[in-house]
Amino acid sequence: MSIKQGEEVMDVDEVLTKVEDLAGSSVTIEGFLIVTSNISYIAPDENTSEDTNKSILVQTNLLESLEEIAPGLIGGSAIYADSAKVRGVLSGSVSDEFPASLLEIEAVTLLRQKATFHALKKGEAASQLEKSAEVSILEVSDVLRNSEVLIGSSTRIRGFLVTTADTAYIAPHQDDFENVHNSILITDPRSLDDRLSEDTYCSGEPPYLYQEFAELEGVLCESTVEPFSVALTNLKSISLTREMGEALLIAEIKI
């Protein structure tokens, strides 16, 4: 998933030269996002991240939601200091410290080396994001029904991810996630949990580590563990989706 293709993305310097023309319009700005406990802004890059008179003040409504899925910095004044894209309504200066402001935030994307995090207003989700996977997305039931054809192929599966200390699988739905007979095994659960814990927070209730809607891409194979008939191995990526109030939170993690 990404900011919708075809939509113009401008850097901070460009936006600051067009504030009068763009004021009141929705814009997507790419730069270096700084979030502290009392202020948030987007700078042109990391080297200018302390130069507020070259930065754009950012309203915090969606930024607060990121703390539910994207680990912040430990120590120091900044909670986040990341390359990012932010979409909102541009305004002139509302503070002597900043030459412009971004209000009514619709989407925030943190761009890290091995993970990308999105916070979206729920009503904006469909228009702001689009799938970028090279393979079609299949539901768990579709994979099980066509497993003979799909064995050995790269497959992206949508379902409800469940992990414990020694097991991981994708169930068709949240309501019946304990029904493993209709689920797909993940072959290396410890490596998956280790990778997820590096980039995001656990969401499950004991004995579960993770319980959430997800898309996983890997190679489908026959399972050697009962009662699973098929398994997903050689994972390439995982996308986790969480809801918080009016925000939709998405973590895309490379395995």
mmCIF file of C-alpha atoms in Angstrom:
data_model
loop_
_atom_site.group_PDB
_atom_site.id
_atom_site.type_symbol
_atom_site.label_atom_id
_atom_site.label_comp_id
_atom_site.label_asym_id
_atom_site.label_seq_id
_atom_site.Cartn_x
_atom_site.Cartn_y
_atom_site.Cartn_z
ATOM 1 C CA MET A 1 0.000 0.000 0.000
ATOM 2 C CA SER A 2 1.127 3.548 -0.637
ATOM 3 C CA ILE A 3 -0.067 7.084 -1.134
ATOM 4 C CA LYS A 4 -2.281 6.863 -4.186
ATOM 5 C CA GLN A 5 -0.291 6.793 -7.423
ATOM 6 C CA GLY A 6 -0.820 9.747 -9.724
ATOM 7 C CA GLU A 7 -1.291 12.099 -6.792
ATOM 8 C CA GLU A 8 1.270 14.891 -6.758
ATOM 9 C CA VAL A 9 3.701 14.713 -3.863
ATOM 10 C CA MET A 10 5.658 17.882 -3.137
ATOM 11 C CA ASP A 11 8.684 18.460 -0.960
ATOM 12 C CA VAL A 12 8.666 21.021 1.827
ATOM 13 C CA ASP A 13 10.710 23.608 -0.048
ATOM 14 C CA GLU A 14 8.332 23.543 -3.030
ATOM 15 C CA VAL A 15 5.254 23.890 -0.832
ATOM 16 C CA LEU A 16 6.719 26.897 0.983
ATOM 17 C CA THR A 17 7.153 28.724 -2.336
ATOM 18 C CA LYS A 18 3.457 28.165 -3.154
ATOM 19 C CA VAL A 19 1.694 28.722 0.179
ATOM 20 C CA GLU A 20 -0.537 31.535 -1.109
ATOM 21 C CA ASP A 21 -1.610 29.524 -4.166
ATOM 22 C CA LEU A 22 -2.136 26.258 -2.275
ATOM 23 C CA ALA A 23 -3.737 27.604 0.915
ATOM 24 C CA GLY A 24 -7.032 25.831 1.597
ATOM 25 C CA SER A 25 -6.251 22.889 -0.702
ATOM 26 C CA SER A 26 -5.339 19.313 0.190
ATOM 27 C CA VAL A 27 -1.659 18.547 -0.433
ATOM 28 C CA THR A 28 0.726 15.654 0.146
ATOM 29 C CA ILE A 29 4.118 16.711 1.478
ATOM 30 C CA GLU A 30 7.242 14.577 1.634
ATOM 31 C CA GLY A 31 9.994 15.402 4.102
ATOM 32 C CA PHE A 32 11.394 14.580 7.536
ATOM 33 C CA LEU A 33 8.729 14.386 10.235
ATOM 34 C CA ILE A 34 9.476 15.421 13.822
ATOM 35 C CA VAL A 35 6.933 14.583 16.524
ATOM 36 C CA THR A 36 7.470 15.636 20.143
ATOM 37 C CA SER A 37 5.094 15.663 23.107
ATOM 38 C CA ASN A 38 3.995 19.233 22.362
ATOM 39 C CA ILE A 39 4.700 19.969 18.691
ATOM 40 C CA SER A 40 4.888 18.249 15.303
ATOM 41 C CA TYR A 41 6.307 19.499 12.017
ATOM 42 C CA ILE A 42 7.757 18.319 8.722
ATOM 43 C CA ALA A 43 11.198 19.589 7.700
ATOM 44 C CA PRO A 44 12.846 19.366 4.264
ATOM 45 C CA ASP A 45 15.253 16.634 5.430
ATOM 46 C CA GLU A 46 17.053 15.280 8.467
ATOM 47 C CA ASN A 47 19.850 17.855 8.195
ATOM 48 C CA THR A 48 17.359 20.742 8.488
ATOM 49 C CA SER A 49 15.102 19.072 11.053
ATOM 50 C CA GLU A 50 15.902 21.647 13.745
ATOM 51 C CA ASP A 51 15.324 24.628 11.452
ATOM 52 C CA THR A 52 11.650 25.367 12.117
ATOM 53 C CA ASN A 53 11.542 28.488 9.925
ATOM 54 C CA LYS A 54 12.056 26.173 6.928
ATOM 55 C CA SER A 55 9.486 23.613 8.164
ATOM 56 C CA ILE A 56 5.703 23.195 8.146
ATOM 57 C CA LEU A 57 3.717 22.835 11.366
ATOM 58 C CA VAL A 58 1.550 19.676 11.392
ATOM 59 C CA GLN A 59 -1.710 19.148 13.266
ATOM 60 C CA THR A 60 -1.404 16.147 15.582
ATOM 61 C CA ASN A 61 -4.774 14.370 15.193
ATOM 62 C CA LEU A 62 -3.514 11.317 13.254
ATOM 63 C CA LEU A 63 0.038 11.449 14.563
ATOM 64 C CA GLU A 64 -1.178 10.419 18.001
ATOM 65 C CA SER A 65 -2.664 7.258 16.493
ATOM 66 C CA LEU A 66 0.730 6.146 15.174
ATOM 67 C CA GLU A 67 1.857 5.341 18.701
ATOM 68 C CA GLU A 68 -0.526 2.370 18.629
ATOM 69 C CA ILE A 69 1.401 0.622 15.846
ATOM 70 C CA ALA A 70 4.764 2.317 15.150
ATOM 71 C CA PRO A 71 7.421 2.191 17.887
ATOM 72 C CA GLY A 72 8.837 5.611 18.704
ATOM 73 C CA LEU A 73 12.259 6.735 19.817
ATOM 74 C CA ILE A 74 13.542 5.960 23.302
ATOM 75 C CA GLY A 75 15.114 8.914 25.091
ATOM 76 C CA GLY A 76 15.409 12.438 23.777
ATOM 77 C CA SER A 77 12.629 14.922 23.096
ATOM 78 C CA ALA A 78 11.360 13.451 19.800
ATOM 79 C CA ILE A 79 8.802 10.626 19.757
ATOM 80 C CA TYR A 80 9.275 10.229 16.000
ATOM 81 C CA ALA A 81 12.020 11.445 13.671
ATOM 82 C CA ASP A 82 11.350 9.741 10.332
ATOM 83 C CA SER A 83 11.210 10.262 6.610
ATOM 84 C CA ALA A 84 7.507 10.657 5.941
ATOM 85 C CA LYS A 85 4.634 11.742 3.734
ATOM 86 C CA VAL A 86 1.793 13.749 5.244
ATOM 87 C CA ARG A 87 -1.466 14.735 3.573
ATOM 88 C CA GLY A 88 -3.675 17.532 4.857
ATOM 89 C CA VAL A 89 -5.066 20.994 4.163
ATOM 90 C CA LEU A 90 -2.416 23.657 3.765
ATOM 91 C CA SER A 91 -2.750 26.905 5.665
ATOM 92 C CA GLY A 92 -0.686 30.009 6.120
ATOM 93 C CA SER A 93 1.327 30.487 9.267
ATOM 94 C CA VAL A 94 -0.469 30.091 12.603
ATOM 95 C CA SER A 95 2.789 30.398 14.547
ATOM 96 C CA ASP A 96 5.669 32.859 14.329
ATOM 97 C CA GLU A 97 8.033 29.888 14.403
ATOM 98 C CA PHE A 98 6.692 28.237 11.208
ATOM 99 C CA PRO A 99 5.979 29.802 7.798
ATOM 100 C CA ALA A 100 3.022 27.463 7.076
ATOM 101 C CA SER A 101 0.774 24.862 8.671
ATOM 102 C CA LEU A 102 -0.834 21.587 7.628
ATOM 103 C CA LEU A 103 -4.288 21.093 9.136
ATOM 104 C CA GLU A 104 -7.054 18.458 8.956
ATOM 105 C CA ILE A 105 -4.561 15.639 8.476
ATOM 106 C CA GLU A 106 -5.950 12.857 6.257
ATOM 107 C CA ALA A 107 -2.967 10.497 5.985
ATOM 108 C CA VAL A 108 0.484 10.029 7.508
ATOM 109 C CA THR A 109 3.080 7.569 6.213
ATOM 110 C CA LEU A 110 6.336 6.821 8.043
ATOM 111 C CA LEU A 111 9.022 5.449 5.729
ATOM 112 C CA ARG A 112 11.546 3.198 7.462
ATOM 113 C CA GLN A 113 14.140 0.851 6.032
ATOM 114 C CA LYS A 114 12.252 -2.392 6.716
ATOM 115 C CA ALA A 115 8.755 -1.153 7.496
ATOM 116 C CA THR A 116 6.213 1.438 6.383
ATOM 117 C CA PHE A 117 3.471 2.708 8.687
ATOM 118 C CA HIS A 118 0.237 4.434 7.638
ATOM 119 C CA ALA A 119 -2.310 6.299 9.747
ATOM 120 C CA LEU A 120 -5.468 7.216 7.818
ATOM 121 C CA LYS A 121 -8.818 8.739 8.499
ATOM 122 C CA LYS A 122 -11.223 5.851 7.949
ATOM 123 C CA GLY A 123 -13.259 7.728 5.388
ATOM 124 C CA GLU A 124 -10.114 8.477 3.384
ATOM 125 C CA ALA A 125 -8.690 4.950 3.349
ATOM 126 C CA ALA A 126 -10.078 3.793 0.009
ATOM 127 C CA SER A 127 -8.946 6.877 -1.875
ATOM 128 C CA GLN A 128 -5.568 7.299 -0.182
ATOM 129 C CA LEU A 129 -4.196 3.773 -0.503
ATOM 130 C CA GLU A 130 -3.912 1.283 -3.301
ATOM 131 C CA LYS A 131 -2.490 -2.221 -3.441
ATOM 132 C CA SER A 132 0.980 -2.548 -4.863
ATOM 133 C CA ALA A 133 1.422 -6.294 -4.568
ATOM 134 C CA GLU A 134 2.605 -8.093 -7.690
ATOM 135 C CA VAL A 135 0.283 -11.031 -6.975
ATOM 136 C CA SER A 136 -3.476 -11.157 -6.485
ATOM 137 C CA ILE A 137 -4.841 -11.100 -2.940
ATOM 138 C CA LEU A 138 -6.806 -14.207 -1.985
ATOM 139 C CA GLU A 139 -9.020 -14.949 0.986
ATOM 140 C CA VAL A 140 -8.147 -17.972 3.139
ATOM 141 C CA SER A 141 -11.191 -19.905 1.895
ATOM 142 C CA ASP A 142 -10.184 -19.298 -1.735
ATOM 143 C CA VAL A 143 -6.666 -20.581 -1.080
ATOM 144 C CA LEU A 144 -7.932 -23.747 0.607
ATOM 145 C CA ARG A 145 -10.417 -24.399 -2.191
ATOM 146 C CA ASN A 146 -7.745 -23.998 -4.901
ATOM 147 C CA SER A 147 -4.729 -25.282 -2.995
ATOM 148 C CA GLU A 148 -3.809 -27.964 -5.546
ATOM 149 C CA VAL A 149 -3.340 -25.298 -8.211
ATOM 150 C CA LEU A 150 -1.593 -22.807 -5.910
ATOM 151 C CA ILE A 151 0.971 -25.153 -4.311
ATOM 152 C CA GLY A 152 4.465 -23.894 -5.110
ATOM 153 C CA SER A 153 3.344 -20.431 -6.233
ATOM 154 C CA SER A 154 3.810 -17.026 -4.643
ATOM 155 C CA THR A 155 0.548 -16.158 -2.926
ATOM 156 C CA ARG A 156 -0.746 -13.158 -0.992
ATOM 157 C CA ILE A 157 -3.382 -14.147 1.553
ATOM 158 C CA ARG A 158 -5.826 -11.973 3.483
ATOM 159 C CA GLY A 159 -7.195 -13.222 6.783
ATOM 160 C CA PHE A 160 -6.942 -13.048 10.556
ATOM 161 C CA LEU A 161 -3.399 -13.622 11.819
ATOM 162 C CA VAL A 162 -2.952 -15.588 15.052
ATOM 163 C CA THR A 163 0.432 -16.273 16.657
ATOM 164 C CA THR A 164 1.599 -17.877 19.889
ATOM 165 C CA ALA A 165 5.091 -18.687 21.121
ATOM 166 C CA ASP A 166 5.274 -21.806 18.930
ATOM 167 C CA THR A 167 2.445 -21.583 16.352
ATOM 168 C CA ALA A 168 1.270 -19.112 13.732
ATOM 169 C CA TYR A 169 -1.583 -19.383 11.249
ATOM 170 C CA ILE A 170 -4.036 -17.351 9.172
ATOM 171 C CA ALA A 171 -7.700 -17.925 9.964
ATOM 172 C CA PRO A 172 -10.555 -16.946 7.622
ATOM 173 C CA HIS A 173 -12.260 -14.669 10.151
ATOM 174 C CA GLN A 174 -11.799 -13.163 13.576
ATOM 175 C CA ASP A 175 -14.978 -14.805 14.899
ATOM 176 C CA ASP A 176 -13.727 -18.374 14.379
ATOM 177 C CA PHE A 177 -9.956 -17.944 14.643
ATOM 178 C CA GLU A 178 -9.678 -21.001 16.929
ATOM 179 C CA ASN A 179 -10.983 -23.258 14.143
ATOM 180 C CA VAL A 180 -7.560 -24.240 12.815
ATOM 181 C CA HIS A 181 -9.001 -26.865 10.445
ATOM 182 C CA ASN A 182 -10.000 -24.027 8.111
ATOM 183 C CA SER A 183 -6.753 -22.087 8.549
ATOM 184 C CA ILE A 184 -3.334 -21.895 6.868
ATOM 185 C CA LEU A 185 -0.194 -22.672 8.829
ATOM 186 C CA ILE A 186 2.842 -20.366 8.803
ATOM 187 C CA THR A 187 5.948 -22.543 8.767
ATOM 188 C CA ASP A 188 8.365 -20.495 10.904
ATOM 189 C CA PRO A 189 6.331 -18.839 13.674
ATOM 190 C CA ARG A 190 9.263 -17.851 15.879
ATOM 191 C CA SER A 191 11.028 -15.989 13.095
ATOM 192 C CA LEU A 192 7.741 -14.268 12.234
ATOM 193 C CA ASP A 193 7.166 -13.168 15.829
ATOM 194 C CA ASP A 194 10.760 -12.007 16.137
ATOM 195 C CA ARG A 195 10.434 -9.961 12.949
ATOM 196 C CA LEU A 196 7.107 -8.431 13.963
ATOM 197 C CA SER A 197 8.332 -7.521 17.445
ATOM 198 C CA GLU A 198 11.228 -5.582 15.914
ATOM 199 C CA ASP A 199 8.881 -3.178 14.135
ATOM 200 C CA THR A 200 5.532 -3.061 15.903
ATOM 201 C CA TYR A 201 3.690 -3.861 19.114
ATOM 202 C CA CYS A 202 2.030 -7.143 20.090
ATOM 203 C CA SER A 203 -1.748 -7.007 19.831
ATOM 204 C CA GLY A 204 -2.891 -10.339 21.250
ATOM 205 C CA GLU A 205 -4.185 -11.425 24.626
ATOM 206 C CA PRO A 206 -2.265 -14.295 26.346
ATOM 207 C CA PRO A 207 -1.474 -16.917 25.215
ATOM 208 C CA TYR A 208 -1.597 -15.117 21.850
ATOM 209 C CA LEU A 209 1.090 -12.683 20.753
ATOM 210 C CA TYR A 210 -0.660 -11.279 17.693
ATOM 211 C CA GLN A 211 -4.352 -11.342 16.796
ATOM 212 C CA GLU A 212 -5.220 -9.045 13.916
ATOM 213 C CA PHE A 213 -6.285 -8.636 10.328
ATOM 214 C CA ALA A 214 -3.360 -9.136 8.001
ATOM 215 C CA GLU A 215 -2.127 -9.864 4.515
ATOM 216 C CA LEU A 216 0.866 -12.171 4.135
ATOM 217 C CA GLU A 217 2.821 -12.948 1.003
ATOM 218 C CA GLY A 218 4.844 -16.134 0.628
ATOM 219 C CA VAL A 219 4.980 -19.479 -1.143
ATOM 220 C CA LEU A 220 2.156 -21.951 -0.573
ATOM 221 C CA CYS A 221 3.178 -25.536 0.245
ATOM 222 C CA GLU A 222 1.675 -28.707 1.650
ATOM 223 C CA SER A 223 1.609 -28.826 5.439
ATOM 224 C CA THR A 224 3.305 -31.578 7.437
ATOM 225 C CA VAL A 225 1.556 -30.478 10.637
ATOM 226 C CA GLU A 226 -1.953 -31.654 11.406
ATOM 227 C CA PRO A 227 -4.683 -30.510 11.146
ATOM 228 C CA PHE A 228 -3.422 -27.942 8.597
ATOM 229 C CA SER A 229 -3.630 -29.047 4.968
ATOM 230 C CA VAL A 230 -1.464 -26.249 3.549
ATOM 231 C CA ALA A 231 1.131 -23.818 4.844
ATOM 232 C CA LEU A 232 2.747 -20.530 3.861
ATOM 233 C CA THR A 233 6.544 -20.530 3.743
ATOM 234 C CA ASN A 234 9.315 -18.207 2.508
ATOM 235 C CA LEU A 235 7.454 -15.126 3.712
ATOM 236 C CA LYS A 236 8.221 -11.940 1.800
ATOM 237 C CA SER A 237 6.031 -9.375 3.508
ATOM 238 C CA ILE A 238 3.221 -8.883 5.981
ATOM 239 C CA SER A 239 0.694 -6.089 6.276
ATOM 240 C CA LEU A 240 -1.134 -5.590 9.590
ATOM 241 C CA THR A 241 -4.324 -3.540 9.892
ATOM 242 C CA ARG A 242 -5.660 -2.065 13.127
ATOM 243 C CA GLU A 243 -8.441 0.371 13.957
ATOM 244 C CA MET A 244 -8.264 3.077 16.606
ATOM 245 C CA GLY A 245 -11.239 5.395 16.923
ATOM 246 C CA GLU A 246 -11.581 7.210 13.610
ATOM 247 C CA ALA A 247 -8.141 6.102 12.406
ATOM 248 C CA LEU A 248 -7.085 3.118 10.337
ATOM 249 C CA LEU A 249 -3.513 1.990 11.105
ATOM 250 C CA ILE A 250 -1.479 -0.144 8.704
ATOM 251 C CA ALA A 251 1.999 -1.580 9.148
ATOM 252 C CA GLU A 252 3.760 -3.007 6.077
ATOM 253 C CA ILE A 253 6.780 -5.060 7.101
ATOM 254 C CA LYS A 254 9.397 -6.722 4.907
ATOM 255 C CA ILE A 255 10.377 -10.167 6.145
#
